[in-house]
CSV table of N, CA and C in Angstrom, one decimal:
chain,number,residue,atom,x,y,z
X,1262,MET,N,-5.7,44.1,-33.1
X,1262,MET,CA,-6.8,44.0,-32.2
X,1262,MET,C,-7.3,42.6,-32.1
X,1263,MET,N,-7.5,41.9,-33.2
X,1263,MET,CA,-8.0,40.5,-33.1
X,1263,MET,C,-7.1,39.6,-32.4
X,1264,LYS,N,-5.8,39.8,-32.6
X,1264,LYS,CA,-4.8,38.9,-31.9
X,1264,LYS,C,-4.9,39.1,-30.4
X,1265,SER,N,-5.1,40.3,-29.9
X,1265,SER,CA,-5.1,40.5,-28.5
X,1265,SER,C,-6.4,40.0,-27.9
X,1266,VAL,N,-7.5,40.0,-28.6
X,1266,VAL,CA,-8.7,39.4,-28.1
X,1266,VAL,C,-8.6,37.9,-28.0
X,1267,SER,N,-8.0,37.3,-29.0
X,1267,SER,CA,-7.8,35.8,-28.9
X,1267,SER,C,-6.8,35.4,-27.8
X,1268,THR,N,-5.9,36.3,-27.5
X,1268,THR,CA,-4.9,36.0,-26.4
X,1268,THR,C,-5.7,36.1,-25.1
X,1269,ILE,N,-6.5,37.1,-25.0
X,1269,ILE,CA,-7.3,37.3,-23.7
X,1269,ILE,C,-8.2,36.1,-23.5
X,1270,VAL,N,-8.9,35.7,-24.6
X,1270,VAL,CA,-9.8,34.5,-24.5
X,1270,VAL,C,-9.1,33.3,-24.1
X,1271,ALA,N,-7.9,33.1,-24.7
X,1271,ALA,CA,-7.1,31.9,-24.4
X,1271,ALA,C,-6.6,32.0,-22.9
X,1272,SER,N,-6.3,33.1,-22.5
X,1272,SER,CA,-5.8,33.3,-21.1
X,1272,SER,C,-6.9,33.0,-20.1
X,1273,VAL,N,-8.1,33.5,-20.4
X,1273,VAL,CA,-9.3,33.2,-19.5
X,1273,VAL,C,-9.6,31.8,-19.5
X,1274,MET,N,-9.6,31.1,-20.7
X,1274,MET,CA,-9.9,29.7,-20.7
X,1274,MET,C,-8.9,28.9,-19.9
X,1275,CYS,N,-7.6,29.2,-20.0
X,1275,CYS,CA,-6.6,28.5,-19.2
X,1275,CYS,C,-6.8,28.8,-17.7
X,1276,ALA,N,-7.2,30.0,-17.3
X,1276,ALA,CA,-7.5,30.3,-15.9
X,1276,ALA,C,-8.7,29.5,-15.4
X,1277,LEU,N,-9.7,29.3,-16.2
X,1277,LEU,CA,-10.9,28.6,-15.8
X,1277,LEU,C,-10.6,27.1,-15.7
X,1278,LEU,N,-9.7,26.6,-16.5
X,1278,LEU,CA,-9.3,25.2,-16.4
X,1278,LEU,C,-8.5,24.9,-15.2
X,1279,PHE,N,-7.7,26.0,-14.8
X,1279,PHE,CA,-6.8,25.8,-13.6
X,1279,PHE,C,-7.5,26.0,-12.3
X,1280,LEU,N,-8.6,26.8,-12.2
X,1280,LEU,CA,-9.3,27.1,-11.0
X,1280,LEU,C,-9.8,25.9,-10.2
X,1281,PRO,N,-10.4,24.9,-10.8
X,1281,PRO,CA,-11.0,23.8,-10.0
X,1281,PRO,C,-9.9,23.1,-9.1
X,1282,GLY,N,-8.7,23.2,-9.5
X,1282,GLY,CA,-7.6,22.6,-8.7
X,1282,GLY,C,-7.2,23.5,-7.6
X,1283,CYS,N,-7.6,24.7,-7.6
X,1283,CYS,CA,-7.1,25.7,-6.6
X,1283,CYS,C,-8.1,25.9,-5.4
X,1284,ASP,N,-9.2,25.1,-5.4
X,1284,ASP,CA,-10.2,25.4,-4.3
X,1284,ASP,C,-9.8,24.7,-3.0
X,1285,GLY,N,-8.7,24.0,-2.9
X,1285,GLY,CA,-8.3,23.4,-1.7
X,1285,GLY,C,-9.0,22.1,-1.4
X,1286,SER,N,-10.0,21.7,-2.2
X,1286,SER,CA,-10.6,20.4,-1.9
X,1286,SER,C,-9.9,19.2,-2.5
X,1287,HIS,N,-9.0,19.5,-3.4
X,1287,HIS,CA,-8.3,18.4,-4.0
X,1287,HIS,C,-6.8,18.7,-3.9
X,1288,SER,N,-6.1,17.7,-3.5
X,1288,SER,CA,-4.6,17.9,-3.4
X,1288,SER,C,-3.9,16.8,-4.2
X,1289,LEU,N,-2.9,17.2,-5.0
X,1289,LEU,CA,-2.1,16.3,-5.7
X,1289,LEU,C,-1.4,15.3,-4.8
X,1290,LYS,N,-1.1,15.8,-3.6
X,1290,LYS,CA,-0.5,14.9,-2.6
X,1290,LYS,C,-1.4,13.8,-2.2
X,1291,ASP,N,-2.7,14.0,-2.1
X,1291,ASP,CA,-3.6,13.0,-1.8
X,1291,ASP,C,-3.7,11.9,-2.9
X,1292,GLU,N,-3.6,12.4,-4.1
X,1292,GLU,CA,-3.7,11.5,-5.3
X,1292,GLU,C,-2.5,10.6,-5.3
X,1293,TYR,N,-1.3,11.1,-5.0
X,1293,TYR,CA,-0.1,10.3,-5.1
X,1293,TYR,C,0.4,9.6,-3.9
X,1294,GLU,N,-0.4,9.7,-2.8
X,1294,GLU,CA,0.0,9.0,-1.6
X,1294,GLU,C,-0.9,7.8,-1.4
X,1295,VAL,N,-0.4,6.7,-1.0
X,1295,VAL,CA,-1.1,5.5,-0.8
X,1295,VAL,C,-1.5,5.4,0.7
X,1296,ARG,N,-2.8,5.0,0.9
X,1296,ARG,CA,-3.3,4.8,2.2
X,1296,ARG,C,-2.8,3.6,2.9
X,1297,SER,N,-2.2,3.7,4.1
X,1297,SER,CA,-1.8,2.5,4.9
X,1297,SER,C,-3.0,1.8,5.5
X,1298,THR,N,-2.9,0.5,5.8
X,1298,THR,CA,-4.0,-0.2,6.3
X,1298,THR,C,-3.6,-1.1,7.5
X,1299,GLU,N,-4.5,-1.3,8.4
X,1299,GLU,CA,-4.3,-2.2,9.5
X,1299,GLU,C,-5.3,-3.3,9.5
X,1300,LEU,N,-4.8,-4.5,9.7
X,1300,LEU,CA,-5.7,-5.7,9.7
X,1300,LEU,C,-5.5,-6.4,11.0
X,1301,SER,N,-6.5,-7.1,11.5
X,1301,SER,CA,-6.4,-8.0,12.7
X,1301,SER,C,-7.1,-9.3,12.3
X,1302,LEU,N,-6.4,-10.4,12.5
X,1302,LEU,CA,-6.9,-11.7,12.3
X,1302,LEU,C,-6.9,-12.5,13.5
X,1303,SER,N,-7.8,-13.5,13.6
X,1303,SER,CA,-7.9,-14.3,14.8
X,1303,SER,C,-6.8,-15.3,14.8
X,1304,ALA,N,-6.6,-16.0,15.9
X,1304,ALA,CA,-5.6,-17.1,16.1
X,1304,ALA,C,-5.8,-18.2,15.1
X,1305,ALA,N,-7.1,-18.4,14.6
X,1305,ALA,CA,-7.3,-19.4,13.6
X,1305,ALA,C,-6.7,-19.1,12.3
X,1306,GLY,N,-6.2,-17.9,12.1
X,1306,GLY,CA,-5.6,-17.6,10.8
X,1306,GLY,C,-6.7,-17.2,9.8
X,1307,GLY,N,-6.4,-17.2,8.5
X,1307,GLY,CA,-7.4,-16.9,7.5
X,1307,GLY,C,-6.8,-15.9,6.5
X,1308,GLU,N,-7.7,-15.2,5.8
X,1308,GLU,CA,-7.2,-14.3,4.8
X,1308,GLU,C,-8.1,-13.1,4.7
X,1309,GLN,N,-7.5,-12.0,4.2
X,1309,GLN,CA,-8.2,-10.8,4.0
X,1309,GLN,C,-7.6,-10.1,2.8
X,1310,THR,N,-8.4,-9.4,2.0
X,1310,THR,CA,-7.9,-8.7,0.8
X,1310,THR,C,-7.9,-7.2,1.0
X,1311,VAL,N,-6.8,-6.6,0.7
X,1311,VAL,CA,-6.6,-5.1,0.9
X,1311,VAL,C,-6.6,-4.5,-0.5
X,1312,ARG,N,-7.4,-3.5,-0.7
X,1312,ARG,CA,-7.4,-2.7,-1.9
X,1312,ARG,C,-6.3,-1.6,-1.8
X,1313,VAL,N,-5.5,-1.5,-2.7
X,1313,VAL,CA,-4.4,-0.4,-2.7
X,1313,VAL,C,-5.1,0.9,-3.2
X,1314,LEU,N,-5.3,1.8,-2.2
X,1314,LEU,CA,-6.0,3.0,-2.5
X,1314,LEU,C,-5.2,4.2,-2.2
X,1315,ASN,N,-5.5,5.4,-2.9
X,1315,ASN,CA,-4.8,6.6,-2.5
X,1315,ASN,C,-5.5,7.2,-1.4
X,1316,ARG,N,-5.0,8.4,-0.9
X,1316,ARG,CA,-5.6,9.0,0.3
X,1316,ARG,C,-7.1,9.4,0.1
X,1317,GLU,N,-7.5,9.6,-1.2
X,1317,GLU,CA,-8.9,9.9,-1.4
X,1317,GLU,C,-9.8,8.7,-1.4
X,1318,GLY,N,-9.2,7.5,-1.3
X,1318,GLY,CA,-10.0,6.3,-1.3
X,1318,GLY,C,-10.2,5.8,-2.7
X,1319,LYS,N,-9.6,6.3,-3.7
X,1319,LYS,CA,-9.7,5.8,-5.1
X,1319,LYS,C,-8.5,4.8,-5.4
X,1320,PRO,N,-8.7,3.9,-6.3
X,1320,PRO,CA,-7.6,3.0,-6.6
X,1320,PRO,C,-6.3,3.8,-7.0
X,1321,PHE,N,-5.2,3.3,-6.4
X,1321,PHE,CA,-3.9,3.9,-6.7
X,1321,PHE,C,-3.4,3.5,-8.0
X,1322,GLY,N,-3.4,4.3,-9.0
X,1322,GLY,CA,-3.1,4.0,-10.4
X,1322,GLY,C,-1.7,4.1,-10.8
X,1323,LYS,N,-0.8,4.4,-9.8
X,1323,LYS,CA,0.6,4.5,-10.2
X,1323,LYS,C,1.4,3.2,-9.9
X,1324,ALA,N,2.5,3.1,-10.5
X,1324,ALA,CA,3.3,1.9,-10.3
X,1324,ALA,C,3.9,1.8,-8.9
X,1325,TRP,N,3.9,0.6,-8.3
X,1325,TRP,CA,4.5,0.5,-7.0
X,1325,TRP,C,5.0,-1.0,-6.9
X,1326,SER,N,5.9,-1.2,-5.9
X,1326,SER,CA,6.4,-2.5,-5.7
X,1326,SER,C,6.6,-2.8,-4.2
X,1327,LEU,N,6.9,-4.1,-4.0
X,1327,LEU,CA,7.2,-4.5,-2.6
X,1327,LEU,C,8.6,-3.9,-2.2
X,1328,PHE,N,8.6,-3.3,-1.1
X,1328,PHE,CA,9.9,-2.7,-0.6
X,1328,PHE,C,10.5,-3.7,0.4
X,1329,ASN,N,9.8,-4.1,1.4
X,1329,ASN,CA,10.3,-5.2,2.3
X,1329,ASN,C,9.2,-5.7,3.2
X,1330,VAL,N,9.5,-6.7,4.0
X,1330,VAL,CA,8.6,-7.2,5.0
X,1330,VAL,C,9.3,-7.2,6.3
X,1331,THR,N,8.6,-6.6,7.4
X,1331,THR,CA,9.3,-6.6,8.7
X,1331,THR,C,8.4,-7.3,9.7
X,1332,ILE,N,9.0,-7.8,10.8
X,1332,ILE,CA,8.3,-8.4,11.8
X,1332,ILE,C,8.7,-7.7,13.1
X,1333,PRO,N,7.7,-7.0,13.8
X,1333,PRO,CA,8.0,-6.4,15.0
X,1333,PRO,C,8.2,-7.5,16.1
X,1334,ASP,N,9.2,-7.3,17.0
X,1334,ASP,CA,9.4,-8.2,18.0
X,1334,ASP,C,8.5,-7.9,19.2
X,1335,THR,N,7.4,-8.6,19.2
X,1335,THR,CA,6.3,-8.3,20.2
X,1335,THR,C,6.7,-8.8,21.6
X,1336,LEU,N,7.7,-9.7,21.7
X,1336,LEU,CA,8.1,-10.2,23.0
X,1336,LEU,C,9.1,-9.3,23.6
X,1337,ASN,N,9.7,-8.4,22.9
X,1337,ASN,CA,10.7,-7.5,23.4
X,1337,ASN,C,10.0,-6.2,23.9
X,1338,LYS,N,10.3,-5.8,25.1
X,1338,LYS,CA,9.7,-4.7,25.7
X,1338,LYS,C,10.1,-3.4,25.0
X,1339,CYS,N,11.2,-3.4,24.3
X,1339,CYS,CA,11.7,-2.2,23.6
X,1339,CYS,C,11.0,-1.9,22.3
X,1340,GLY,N,10.2,-2.8,21.9
X,1340,GLY,CA,9.4,-2.6,20.6
X,1340,GLY,C,10.3,-2.6,19.4
X,1341,THR,N,11.4,-3.3,19.4
X,1341,THR,CA,12.2,-3.3,18.2
X,1341,THR,C,11.6,-4.0,17.0
X,1342,THR,N,12.0,-3.7,15.8
X,1342,THR,CA,11.6,-4.3,14.6
X,1342,THR,C,12.8,-4.9,13.9
X,1343,LYS,N,12.6,-6.1,13.4
X,1343,LYS,CA,13.7,-6.7,12.6
X,1343,LYS,C,13.2,-7.0,11.2
X,1344,PHE,N,14.1,-6.9,10.3
X,1344,PHE,CA,13.8,-7.2,8.9
X,1344,PHE,C,13.8,-8.7,8.8
X,1345,VAL,N,13.0,-9.2,7.9
X,1345,VAL,CA,12.9,-10.7,7.7
X,1345,VAL,C,14.1,-11.1,6.9
X,1346,ASP,N,14.7,-12.2,7.4
X,1346,ASP,CA,15.9,-12.7,6.7
X,1346,ASP,C,15.6,-13.1,5.3
X,1347,ASP,N,16.6,-13.0,4.4
X,1347,ASP,CA,16.3,-13.5,3.0
X,1347,ASP,C,15.9,-14.9,3.0
X,1348,GLU,N,16.4,-15.8,3.9
X,1348,GLU,CA,16.1,-17.2,3.9
X,1348,GLU,C,14.6,-17.4,4.2
X,1349,ALA,N,14.1,-16.5,5.1
X,1349,ALA,CA,12.7,-16.7,5.6
X,1349,ALA,C,11.7,-16.1,4.6
X,1350,LEU,N,12.1,-15.1,3.8
X,1350,LEU,CA,11.2,-14.4,2.9
X,1350,LEU,C,11.4,-15.0,1.5
X,1351,ARG,N,10.3,-15.6,1.0
X,1351,ARG,CA,10.3,-16.1,-0.4
X,1351,ARG,C,9.5,-15.2,-1.3
X,1352,ILE,N,10.0,-14.8,-2.4
X,1352,ILE,CA,9.2,-14.0,-3.4
X,1352,ILE,C,9.1,-14.8,-4.7
X,1353,ASP,N,7.9,-15.1,-5.1
X,1353,ASP,CA,7.6,-15.9,-6.3
X,1353,ASP,C,6.6,-15.1,-7.2
X,1354,THR,N,6.8,-15.4,-8.5
X,1354,THR,CA,5.8,-14.9,-9.4
X,1354,THR,C,5.0,-16.1,-9.9
X,1355,LEU,N,3.7,-16.1,-9.7
X,1355,LEU,CA,2.9,-17.2,-10.1
X,1355,LEU,C,2.5,-17.1,-11.6
X,1356,ALA,N,2.0,-18.2,-12.1
X,1356,ALA,CA,1.6,-18.3,-13.6
X,1356,ALA,C,0.7,-17.2,-14.0
X,1357,ASP,N,-0.2,-16.8,-13.1
X,1357,ASP,CA,-1.2,-15.8,-13.5
X,1357,ASP,C,-0.7,-14.3,-13.3
X,1358,GLY,N,0.6,-14.2,-13.0
X,1358,GLY,CA,1.2,-12.8,-12.9
X,1358,GLY,C,1.2,-12.3,-11.5
X,1359,THR,N,0.6,-13.0,-10.5
X,1359,THR,CA,0.5,-12.6,-9.1
X,1359,THR,C,1.9,-12.7,-8.5
X,1360,CYS,N,2.3,-11.8,-7.8
X,1360,CYS,CA,3.6,-11.8,-7.1
X,1360,CYS,C,3.3,-12.2,-5.6
X,1361,ARG,N,4.0,-13.2,-5.1
X,1361,ARG,CA,3.7,-13.6,-3.7
X,1361,ARG,C,5.0,-13.5,-2.9
X,1362,ALA,N,4.8,-12.8,-1.7
X,1362,ALA,CA,5.9,-12.7,-0.7
X,1362,ALA,C,5.4,-13.5,0.5
X,1363,SER,N,6.2,-14.5,0.9
X,1363,SER,CA,5.7,-15.3,2.0
X,1363,SER,C,6.8,-15.7,2.9
X,1364,GLY,N,6.4,-16.0,4.1
X,1364,GLY,CA,7.3,-16.5,5.2
X,1364,GLY,C,6.7,-17.8,5.7
X,1365,ASN,N,7.1,-18.2,6.9
X,1365,ASN,CA,6.6,-19.5,7.5
X,1365,ASN,C,5.1,-19.4,7.8
X,1366,TRP,N,4.6,-18.3,8.2
X,1366,TRP,CA,3.2,-18.2,8.7
X,1366,TRP,C,2.4,-17.1,8.0
X,1367,TYR,N,2.9,-16.4,7.1
X,1367,TYR,CA,2.2,-15.3,6.4
X,1367,TYR,C,2.5,-15.4,4.9
X,1368,SER,N,1.6,-14.8,4.2
X,1368,SER,CA,1.7,-14.7,2.7
X,1368,SER,C,1.0,-13.4,2.3
X,1369,PHE,N,1.7,-12.6,1.4
X,1369,PHE,CA,1.1,-11.5,0.8
X,1369,PHE,C,1.1,-11.7,-0.7
X,1370,ALA,N,-0.1,-11.8,-1.4
X,1370,ALA,CA,-0.2,-12.0,-2.8
X,1370,ALA,C,-0.6,-10.7,-3.5
X,1371,ILE,N,0.3,-10.2,-4.3
X,1371,ILE,CA,0.0,-8.9,-5.0
X,1371,ILE,C,-0.6,-9.2,-6.4
X,1372,SER,N,-1.8,-8.7,-6.6
X,1372,SER,CA,-2.4,-9.0,-7.9
X,1372,SER,C,-1.6,-8.4,-9.0
X,1373,LYS,N,-1.8,-9.0,-10.2
X,1373,LYS,CA,-1.0,-8.5,-11.4
X,1373,LYS,C,-1.2,-7.1,-11.7
X,1374,ASP,N,-2.4,-6.5,-11.5
X,1374,ASP,CA,-2.7,-5.1,-11.8
X,1374,ASP,C,-2.3,-4.2,-10.6
X,1375,ARG,N,-1.8,-4.8,-9.5
X,1375,ARG,CA,-1.3,-4.1,-8.3
X,1375,ARG,C,-2.4,-3.3,-7.6
X,1376,ARG,N,-3.6,-3.7,-7.8
X,1376,ARG,CA,-4.7,-3.0,-7.1
X,1376,ARG,C,-5.1,-3.6,-5.8
X,1377,GLN,N,-4.6,-4.8,-5.5
X,1377,GLN,CA,-5.0,-5.4,-4.2
X,1377,GLN,C,-3.9,-6.4,-3.8
X,1378,VAL,N,-3.9,-6.6,-2.5
X,1378,VAL,CA,-2.9,-7.5,-1.8
X,1378,VAL,C,-3.8,-8.4,-1.0
X,1379,GLN,N,-3.6,-9.7,-1.2
X,1379,GLN,CA,-4.3,-10.7,-0.4
X,1379,GLN,C,-3.4,-11.2,0.7
X,1380,VAL,N,-3.8,-11.0,1.9
X,1380,VAL,CA,-3.0,-11.4,3.1
X,1380,VAL,C,-3.6,-12.7,3.7
X,1381,LYS,N,-2.7,-13.7,3.8
X,1381,LYS,CA,-3.1,-15.0,4.4
X,1381,LYS,C,-2.2,-15.2,5.6
X,1382,LEU,N,-2.8,-15.7,6.7
X,1382,LEU,CA,-2.0,-16.1,7.9
X,1382,LEU,C,-2.4,-17.5,8.3
X,1383,ALA,N,-1.3,-18.3,8.7
X,1383,ALA,CA,-1.5,-19.6,9.2
X,1383,ALA,C,-2.0,-19.5,10.6
X,1384,PRO,N,-2.6,-20.5,11.2
X,1384,PRO,CA,-3.1,-20.5,12.6
X,1384,PRO,C,-1.9,-20.2,13.5
X,1385,ASN,N,-2.2,-19.4,14.5
X,1385,ASN,CA,-1.2,-19.0,15.5
X,1385,ASN,C,-1.3,-19.9,16.7
X,1386,ARG,N,-0.3,-20.7,16.9
X,1386,ARG,CA,-0.3,-21.6,18.0
X,1386,ARG,C,0.9,-21.3,19.0
X,1387,THR,N,1.4,-20.1,18.9
X,1387,THR,CA,2.5,-19.7,19.7
X,1387,THR,C,2.1,-19.2,21.1
X,1388,GLY,N,0.9,-18.8,21.3
X,1388,GLY,CA,0.5,-18.3,22.6
X,1388,GLY,C,0.8,-16.8,22.7
X,1389,HIS,N,1.4,-16.2,21.7
X,1389,HIS,CA,1.7,-14.8,21.7
X,1389,HIS,C,1.1,-14.1,20.5
X,1390,GLU,N,0.8,-12.8,20.6
X,1390,GLU,CA,0.4,-12.0,19.4
X,1390,GLU,C,1.5,-12.0,18.4
X,1391,ARG,N,1.2,-12.1,17.1
X,1391,ARG,CA,2.2,-12.0,16.0
X,1391,ARG,C,1.8,-10.8,15.2
X,1392,LYS,N,2.8,-10.2,14.7
X,1392,LYS,CA,2.7,-9.0,13.8
X,1392,LYS,C,3.6,-9.2,12.6
X,1393,VAL,N,3.1,-8.7,11.4
X,1393,VAL,CA,4.0,-8.6,10.3
X,1393,VAL,C,3.6,-7.4,9.5
X,1394,ILE,N,4.5,-6.7,8.9
X,1394,ILE,CA,4.2,-5.5,8.2
X,1394,ILE,C,4.8,-5.6,6.8
X,1395,PHE,N,3.9,-5.3,5.8
X,1395,PHE,CA,4.2,-5.3,4.4
X,1395,PHE,C,4.5,-3.9,4.0
X,1396,HIS,N,5.6,-3.6,3.4
X,1396,HIS,CA,6.0,-2.2,3.0
X,1396,HIS,C,6.1,-2.1,1.5
X,1397,GLY,N,5.3,-1.2,0.9
X,1397,GLY,CA,5.4,-1.0,-0.5
X,1397,GLY,C,5.9,0.4,-0.8
X,1398,VAL,N,6.4,0.6,-2.0
X,1398,VAL,CA,6.9,1.9,-2.4
X,1398,VAL,C,6.5,2.2,-3.8
X,1399,SER,N,6.0,3.4,-4.0
X,1399,SER,CA,5.5,3.8,-5.4
X,1399,SER,C,6.6,4.3,-6.2
X,1400,SER,N,6.3,4.5,-7.5
X,1400,SER,CA,7.3,4.9,-8.4
X,1400,SER,C,7.8,6.4,-8.1
X,1401,ILE,N,7.0,7.1,-7.3
X,1401,ILE,CA,7.4,8.4,-6.9
X,1401,ILE,C,7.9,8.5,-5.5
X,1402,ASP,N,8.4,7.4,-5.0
X,1402,ASP,CA,9.0,7.3,-3.7
X,1402,ASP,C,8.0,7.6,-2.5
X,1403,GLN,N,6.8,7.2,-2.7
X,1403,GLN,CA,5.8,7.3,-1.6
X,1403,GLN,C,5.7,5.9,-1.0
X,1404,THR,N,5.8,5.8,0.3
X,1404,THR,CA,5.7,4.4,0.9
X,1404,THR,C,4.4,4.2,1.5
X,1405,PHE,N,4.0,3.0,1.7
X,1405,PHE,CA,2.8,2.6,2.4
X,1405,PHE,C,3.0,1.3,3.0
X,1406,SER,N,2.1,1.0,4.0
X,1406,SER,CA,2.3,-0.2,4.8
X,1406,SER,C,1.0,-0.9,5.0
X,1407,ILE,N,1.0,-2.2,5.1
X,1407,ILE,CA,-0.1,-3.0,5.6
X,1407,ILE,C,0.3,-3.7,6.9
X,1408,TYR,N,-0.3,-3.2,8.0
X,1408,TYR,CA,0.0,-3.7,9.3
X,1408,TYR,C,-0.9,-4.8,9.6
X,1409,VAL,N,-0.4,-6.0,9.9
X,1409,VAL,CA,-1.2,-7.1,10.2
X,1409,VAL,C,-0.8,-7.7,11.6
X,1410,LYS,N,-1.8,-7.9,12.4
X,1410,LYS,CA,-1.6,-8.5,13.7
X,1410,LYS,C,-2.5,-9.7,13.8
X,1411,GLN,N,-2.0,-10.7,14.6
X,1411,GLN,CA,-2.8,-11.9,14.8
X,1411,GLN,C,-2.9,-12.2,16.2
X,1412,GLN,N,-4.1,-12.5,16.7
X,1412,GLN,CA,-4.3,-12.8,18.1
X,1412,GLN,C,-3.7,-14.1,18.5
X,1413,PRO,N,-3.3,-14.3,19.8
X,1413,PRO,CA,-2.7,-15.5,20.3
X,1413,PRO,C,-3.8,-16.6,20.4
């Protein structure tokens, strides 16, 4: 009799611990997905820092890395996107542990703790809008992007 009472108590305790996750207000999907971000900078260039957050707006605590950088062809009416050539994209690890992915006019600096990405753009003297997209991928194959556009 005593064993069955302790089994029932243990079962009830497990159920109570499980119930808060079943109310629909919290989704594991939200916790493990990273929020994509859009930035717009003036033709003068400058920098902005993006915090890497999950869908709930909390810091994304899982491992992730740079997947690639793409540049949409804004002059092409078809809206094609091209991958940045290896020669144009430089990836460096700085002395403080920051990883930097940069091209001729843009730079993405990933903090050592991977909680933020600093975006820097050089002045735009092309007369056309420029765009660059940073793509990251998490350890659980969830992708996210930082869409950056710069005014002419």
